[in-house]
Tab-separated table of C-alpha atoms and ligand atoms in Angstrom:
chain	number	residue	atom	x	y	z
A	30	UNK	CA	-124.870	-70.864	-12.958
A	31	UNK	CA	-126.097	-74.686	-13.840
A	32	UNK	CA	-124.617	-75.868	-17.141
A	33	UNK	CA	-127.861	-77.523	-19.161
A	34	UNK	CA	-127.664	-80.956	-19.847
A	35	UNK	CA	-129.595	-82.238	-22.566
A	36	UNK	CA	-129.889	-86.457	-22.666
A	37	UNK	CA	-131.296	-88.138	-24.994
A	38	UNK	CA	-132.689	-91.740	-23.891
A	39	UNK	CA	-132.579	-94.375	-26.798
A	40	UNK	CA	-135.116	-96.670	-24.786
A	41	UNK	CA	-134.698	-100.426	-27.159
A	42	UNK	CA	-133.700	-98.396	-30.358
A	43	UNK	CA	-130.587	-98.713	-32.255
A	44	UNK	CA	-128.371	-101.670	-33.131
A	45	UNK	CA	-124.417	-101.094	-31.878
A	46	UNK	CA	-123.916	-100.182	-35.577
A	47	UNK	CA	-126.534	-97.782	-35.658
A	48	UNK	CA	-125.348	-96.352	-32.006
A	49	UNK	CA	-121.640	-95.277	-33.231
A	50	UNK	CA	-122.889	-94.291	-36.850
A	51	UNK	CA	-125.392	-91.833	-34.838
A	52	UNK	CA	-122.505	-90.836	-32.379
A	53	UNK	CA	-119.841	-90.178	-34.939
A	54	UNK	CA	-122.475	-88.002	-36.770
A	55	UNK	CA	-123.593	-85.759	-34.141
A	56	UNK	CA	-120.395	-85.531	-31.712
A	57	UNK	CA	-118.337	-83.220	-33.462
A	58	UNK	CA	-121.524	-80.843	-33.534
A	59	UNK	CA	-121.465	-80.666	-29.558
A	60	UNK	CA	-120.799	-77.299	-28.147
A	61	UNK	CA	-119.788	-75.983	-24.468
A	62	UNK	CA	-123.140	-74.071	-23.565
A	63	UNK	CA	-124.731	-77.866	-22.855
A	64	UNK	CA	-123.488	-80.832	-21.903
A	65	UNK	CA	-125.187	-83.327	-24.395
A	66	UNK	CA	-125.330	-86.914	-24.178
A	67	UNK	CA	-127.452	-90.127	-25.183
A	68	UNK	CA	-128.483	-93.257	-23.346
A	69	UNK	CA	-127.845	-96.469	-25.196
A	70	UNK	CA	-128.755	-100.235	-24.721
A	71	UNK	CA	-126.118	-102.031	-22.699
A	72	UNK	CA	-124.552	-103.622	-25.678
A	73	UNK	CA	-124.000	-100.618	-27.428
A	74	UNK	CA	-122.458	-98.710	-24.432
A	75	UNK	CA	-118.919	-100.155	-25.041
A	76	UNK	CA	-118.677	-98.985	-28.466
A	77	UNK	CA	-120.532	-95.675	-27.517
A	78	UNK	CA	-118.071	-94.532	-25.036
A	79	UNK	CA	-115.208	-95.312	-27.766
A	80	UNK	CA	-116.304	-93.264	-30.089
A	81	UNK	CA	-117.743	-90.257	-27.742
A	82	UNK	CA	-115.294	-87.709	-27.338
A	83	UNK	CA	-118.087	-84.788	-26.232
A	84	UNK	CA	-121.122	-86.952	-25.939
A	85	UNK	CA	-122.242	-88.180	-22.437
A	86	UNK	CA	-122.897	-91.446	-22.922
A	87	UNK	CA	-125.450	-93.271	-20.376
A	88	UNK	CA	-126.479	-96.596	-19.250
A	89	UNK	CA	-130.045	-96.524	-19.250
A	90	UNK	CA	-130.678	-98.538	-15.910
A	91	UNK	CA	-128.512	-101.080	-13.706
A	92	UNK	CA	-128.704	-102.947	-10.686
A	93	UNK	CA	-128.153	-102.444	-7.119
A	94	UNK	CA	-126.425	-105.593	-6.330
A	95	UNK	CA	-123.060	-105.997	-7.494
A	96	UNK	CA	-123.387	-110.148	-8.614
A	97	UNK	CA	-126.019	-112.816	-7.860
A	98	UNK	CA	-128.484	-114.749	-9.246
A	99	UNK	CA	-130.515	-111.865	-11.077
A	100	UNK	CA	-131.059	-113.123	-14.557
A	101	UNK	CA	-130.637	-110.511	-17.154
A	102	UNK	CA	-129.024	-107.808	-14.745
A	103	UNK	CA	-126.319	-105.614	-15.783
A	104	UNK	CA	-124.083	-104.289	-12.134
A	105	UNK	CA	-122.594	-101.266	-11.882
A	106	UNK	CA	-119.085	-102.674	-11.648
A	107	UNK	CA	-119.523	-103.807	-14.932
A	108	UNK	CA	-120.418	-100.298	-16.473
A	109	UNK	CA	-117.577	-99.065	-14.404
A	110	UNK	CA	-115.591	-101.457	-16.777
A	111	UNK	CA	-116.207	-100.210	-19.413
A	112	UNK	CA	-116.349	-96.541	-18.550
A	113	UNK	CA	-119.859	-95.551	-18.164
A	114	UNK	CA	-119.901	-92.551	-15.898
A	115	UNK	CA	-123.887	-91.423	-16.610
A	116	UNK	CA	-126.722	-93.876	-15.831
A	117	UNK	CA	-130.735	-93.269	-15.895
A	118	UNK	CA	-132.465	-94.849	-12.761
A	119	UNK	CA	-135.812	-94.995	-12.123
A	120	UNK	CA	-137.554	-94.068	-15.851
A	121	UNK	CA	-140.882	-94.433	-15.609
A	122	UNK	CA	-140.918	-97.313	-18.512
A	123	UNK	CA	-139.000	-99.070	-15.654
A	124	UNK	CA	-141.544	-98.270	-13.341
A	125	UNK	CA	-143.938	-99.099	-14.923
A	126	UNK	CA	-143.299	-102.744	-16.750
A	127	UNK	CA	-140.662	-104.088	-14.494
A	128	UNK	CA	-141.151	-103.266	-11.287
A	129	UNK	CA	-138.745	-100.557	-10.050
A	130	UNK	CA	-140.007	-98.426	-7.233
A	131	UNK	CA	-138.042	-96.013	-5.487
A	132	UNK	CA	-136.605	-98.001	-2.847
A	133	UNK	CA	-134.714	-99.461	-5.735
A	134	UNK	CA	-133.860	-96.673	-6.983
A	135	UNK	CA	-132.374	-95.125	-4.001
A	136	UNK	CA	-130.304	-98.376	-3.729
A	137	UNK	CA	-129.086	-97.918	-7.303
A	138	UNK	CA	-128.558	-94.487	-7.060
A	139	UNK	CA	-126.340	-94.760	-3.788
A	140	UNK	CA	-124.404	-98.018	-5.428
A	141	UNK	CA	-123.602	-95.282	-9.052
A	142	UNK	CA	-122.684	-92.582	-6.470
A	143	UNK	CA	-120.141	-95.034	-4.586
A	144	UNK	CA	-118.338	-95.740	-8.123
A	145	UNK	CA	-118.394	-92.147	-9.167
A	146	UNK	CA	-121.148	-93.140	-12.014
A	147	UNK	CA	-123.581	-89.992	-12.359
A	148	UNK	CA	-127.515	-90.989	-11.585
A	149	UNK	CA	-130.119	-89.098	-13.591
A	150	UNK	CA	-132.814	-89.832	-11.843
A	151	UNK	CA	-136.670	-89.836	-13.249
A	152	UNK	CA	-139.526	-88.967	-11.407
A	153	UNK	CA	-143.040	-87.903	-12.754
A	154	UNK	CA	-146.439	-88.602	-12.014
A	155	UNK	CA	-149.487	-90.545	-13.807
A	156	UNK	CA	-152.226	-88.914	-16.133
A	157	UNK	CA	-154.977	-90.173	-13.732
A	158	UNK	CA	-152.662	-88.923	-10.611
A	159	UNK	CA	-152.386	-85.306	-12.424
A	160	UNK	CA	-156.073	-85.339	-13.500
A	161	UNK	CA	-156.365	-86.076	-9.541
A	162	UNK	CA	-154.437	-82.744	-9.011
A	163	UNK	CA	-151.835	-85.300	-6.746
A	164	UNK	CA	-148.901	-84.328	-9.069
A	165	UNK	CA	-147.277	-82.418	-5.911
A	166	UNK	CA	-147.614	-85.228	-3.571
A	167	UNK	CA	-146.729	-87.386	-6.179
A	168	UNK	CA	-143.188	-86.444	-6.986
A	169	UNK	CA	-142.180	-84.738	-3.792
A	170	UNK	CA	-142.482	-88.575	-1.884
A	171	UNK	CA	-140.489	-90.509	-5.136
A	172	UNK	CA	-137.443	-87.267	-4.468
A	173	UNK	CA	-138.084	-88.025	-0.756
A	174	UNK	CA	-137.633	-91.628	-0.815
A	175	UNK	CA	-135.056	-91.934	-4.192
A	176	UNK	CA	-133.299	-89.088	-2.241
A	177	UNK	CA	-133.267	-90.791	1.224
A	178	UNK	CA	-129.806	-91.674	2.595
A	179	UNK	CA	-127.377	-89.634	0.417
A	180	UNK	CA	-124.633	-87.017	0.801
A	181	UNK	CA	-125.576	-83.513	0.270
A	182	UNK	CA	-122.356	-82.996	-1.846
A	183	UNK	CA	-123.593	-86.056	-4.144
A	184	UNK	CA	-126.727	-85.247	-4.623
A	185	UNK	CA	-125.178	-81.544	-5.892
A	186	UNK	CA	-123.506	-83.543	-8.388
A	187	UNK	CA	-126.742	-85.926	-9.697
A	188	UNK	CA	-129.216	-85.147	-12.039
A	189	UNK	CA	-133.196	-85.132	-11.812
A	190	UNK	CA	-135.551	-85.694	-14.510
A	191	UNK	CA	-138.478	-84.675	-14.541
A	192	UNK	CA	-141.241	-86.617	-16.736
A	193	UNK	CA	-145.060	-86.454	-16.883
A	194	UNK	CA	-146.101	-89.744	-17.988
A	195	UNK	CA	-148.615	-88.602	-19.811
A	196	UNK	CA	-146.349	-86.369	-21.234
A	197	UNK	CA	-143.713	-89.554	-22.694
A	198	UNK	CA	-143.883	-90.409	-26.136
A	199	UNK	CA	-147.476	-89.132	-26.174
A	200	UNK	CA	-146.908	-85.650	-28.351
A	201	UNK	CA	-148.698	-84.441	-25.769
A	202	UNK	CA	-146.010	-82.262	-23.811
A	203	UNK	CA	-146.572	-80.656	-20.654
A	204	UNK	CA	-146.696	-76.525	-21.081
A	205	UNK	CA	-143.635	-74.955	-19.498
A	206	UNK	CA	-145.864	-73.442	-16.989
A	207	UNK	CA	-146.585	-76.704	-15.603
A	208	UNK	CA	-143.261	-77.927	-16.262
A	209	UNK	CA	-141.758	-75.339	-14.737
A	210	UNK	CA	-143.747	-75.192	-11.725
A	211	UNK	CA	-143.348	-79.060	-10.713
A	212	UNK	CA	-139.294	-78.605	-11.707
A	213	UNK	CA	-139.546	-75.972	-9.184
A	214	UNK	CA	-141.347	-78.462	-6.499
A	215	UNK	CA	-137.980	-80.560	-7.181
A	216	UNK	CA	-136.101	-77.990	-5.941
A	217	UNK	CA	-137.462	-76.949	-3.149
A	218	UNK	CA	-137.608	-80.729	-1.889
A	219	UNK	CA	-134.209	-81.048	-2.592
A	220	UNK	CA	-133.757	-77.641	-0.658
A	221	UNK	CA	-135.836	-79.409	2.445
A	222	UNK	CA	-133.313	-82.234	2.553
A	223	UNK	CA	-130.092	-80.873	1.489
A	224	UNK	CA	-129.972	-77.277	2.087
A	225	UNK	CA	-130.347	-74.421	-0.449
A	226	UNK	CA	-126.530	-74.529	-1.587
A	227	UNK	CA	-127.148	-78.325	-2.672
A	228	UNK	CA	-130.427	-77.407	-4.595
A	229	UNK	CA	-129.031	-74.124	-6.521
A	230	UNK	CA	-126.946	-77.143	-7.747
A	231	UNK	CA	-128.552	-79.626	-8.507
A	232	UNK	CA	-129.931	-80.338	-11.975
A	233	UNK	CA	-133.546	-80.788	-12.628
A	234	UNK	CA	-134.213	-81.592	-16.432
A	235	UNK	CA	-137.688	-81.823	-18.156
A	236	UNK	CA	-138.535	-84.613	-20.273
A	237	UNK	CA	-141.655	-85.360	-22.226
A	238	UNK	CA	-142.246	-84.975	-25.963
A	239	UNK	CA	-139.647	-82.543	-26.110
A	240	UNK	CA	-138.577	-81.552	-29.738
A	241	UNK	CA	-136.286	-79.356	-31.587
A	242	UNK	CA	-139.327	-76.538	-31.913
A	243	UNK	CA	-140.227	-76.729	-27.822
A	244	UNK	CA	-136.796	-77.084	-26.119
A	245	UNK	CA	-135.623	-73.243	-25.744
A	246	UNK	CA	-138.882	-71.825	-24.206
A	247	UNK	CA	-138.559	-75.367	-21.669
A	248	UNK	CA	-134.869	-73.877	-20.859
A	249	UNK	CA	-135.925	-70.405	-20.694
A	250	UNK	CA	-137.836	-71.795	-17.198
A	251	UNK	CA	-135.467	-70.671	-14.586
A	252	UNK	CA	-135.518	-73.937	-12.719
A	253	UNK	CA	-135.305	-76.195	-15.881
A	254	UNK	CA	-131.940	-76.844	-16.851
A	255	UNK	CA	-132.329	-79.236	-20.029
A	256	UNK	CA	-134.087	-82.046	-21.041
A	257	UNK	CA	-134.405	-86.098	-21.230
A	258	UNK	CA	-135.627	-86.415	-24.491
A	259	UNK	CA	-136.920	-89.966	-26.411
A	260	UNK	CA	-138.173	-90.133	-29.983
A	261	UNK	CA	-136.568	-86.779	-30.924
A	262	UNK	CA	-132.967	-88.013	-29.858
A	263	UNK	CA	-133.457	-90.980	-32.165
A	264	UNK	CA	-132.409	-89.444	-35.749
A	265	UNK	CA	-129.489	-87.438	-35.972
A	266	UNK	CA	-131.353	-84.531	-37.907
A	267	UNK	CA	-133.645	-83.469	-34.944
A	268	UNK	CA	-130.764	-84.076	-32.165
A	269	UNK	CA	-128.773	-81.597	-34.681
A	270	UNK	CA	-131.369	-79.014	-34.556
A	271	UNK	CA	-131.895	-79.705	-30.438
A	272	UNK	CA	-128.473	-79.132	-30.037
A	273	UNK	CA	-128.195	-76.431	-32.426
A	274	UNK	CA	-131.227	-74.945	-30.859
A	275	UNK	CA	-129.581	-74.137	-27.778
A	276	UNK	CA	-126.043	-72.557	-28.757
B	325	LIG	P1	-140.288	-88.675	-25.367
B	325	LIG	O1	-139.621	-89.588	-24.225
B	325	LIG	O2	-139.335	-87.507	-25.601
B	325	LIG	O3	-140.382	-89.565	-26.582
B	325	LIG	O4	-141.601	-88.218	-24.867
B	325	LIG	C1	-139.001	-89.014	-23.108
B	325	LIG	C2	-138.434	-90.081	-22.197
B	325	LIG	O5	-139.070	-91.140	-22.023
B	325	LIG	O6	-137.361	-89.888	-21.609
């Protein structure tokens, strides 16, 4: 019923060069049982979306204001420019070294939403928070307050990502039990706000060391549909075998 969507998120990797060499590698490769896409710097989203013709191709954060005095912003209008329609809000890399919190990124999300740019929004809790056992209380205030404020029939339309910090970049993914289960939390928050039709929709991806051996038994979770995936999105040879993984 949910089409997967399968991201993967560039983080400060890849010249514009290196962006559309990657791109023009891997998009003729995309197939319909996935929507596939990757998140690129701002500089390289110009050239990205030129030469996507299947790829999604993301921003990977933006502000909530549309101009001012903020010093090395990027605004949504000026993504809309160039015909970004995906953006990542709220990764916990942002969260963690510059300061976004989830008032933020309820402001961001509702500013993407209002110019028809897709949020994927990222949630996820702390090692020392899981260890804690607060992974549940945790994520179901950051979909509570990133959530707060919008239309039912947008938030049908947005995507959720899942990630375990101390399941980023780490090797160390979380089990699909575990991945599953907190996926599942998602939805039933999203079911508390929004109603049941709005949840069934919405997409709730996993993302956390996910590689080309891992990603099927993650999508074989019934409420995980795909994945936000770093270092194994970065060379075209794994992202081949992700996306060839899931035909
Ligand atoms: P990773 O990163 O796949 O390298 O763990 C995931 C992410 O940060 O989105």
């Amino acid at each position: 019923m949910r089409k997967p969507i399968i991201v993967g998120n560039w983080k400060m990797n890849k010249t514009i060069a290196e962006a559309v060499s990657f791109i023009k590698a891997v998009d003729p490769i995309v197939h319909d049982k996935a929507d596939f896409g990757v998140a690129t710097s701002f500089l390289a989203l110009q050239d990205s979306v030129k030469a996507a013709k299947n790829l999604i191709i993301a921003a990977e954060n933006c502000h909530f204001e549309d101009s001012g005095a903020f010093t090395g912003e990027v605004s949504v209008p000026m993504l809309e420019e160039i015909n970004v329609k995906w953006c990542i809000i709220g990764h916990s890399e942002r969260r963690q070294m510059f300061g976004d919190t989830d008032e933020a990124v309820n402001k961001k999300a509702k500013r993407l939403i209002a110019a028809h740019i897709t949020p994927i929004i990222c949630c996820g809790e702390t090692l020392a928070q899981f260890e804690a056992g607060k992974t549940t209380q945790v994520v179901s205030s950051q979909i509570e307050n990133c959530l707060a404020g919008l239309a039912g029939a947008d938030v049908a339309r947005l995507v959720i990502a899942y990630e375990p910090i101390w399941a980023i970049g780490t090797g160390r993914s979380a089990t699909k039990e575990i991945a599953q289960n907190t996926c599942a939390l998602i939805r039933s928050e999203v079911a508390k706000m929004f109603g049941k039709e709005v949840a069934d929709k919405v997409r709730i991806q996993y993302g956390g060391s996910v590689k080309p051996e891992n990603i099927v038994e993650y999508m074989a979770e019934p409420d995980i549909d795909g994945a936000l995936i770093g270092g194994a999105a970065l060379k075209v040879d794994s992202f081949t075998a992700i996306i060839n993984a899931v035909k």
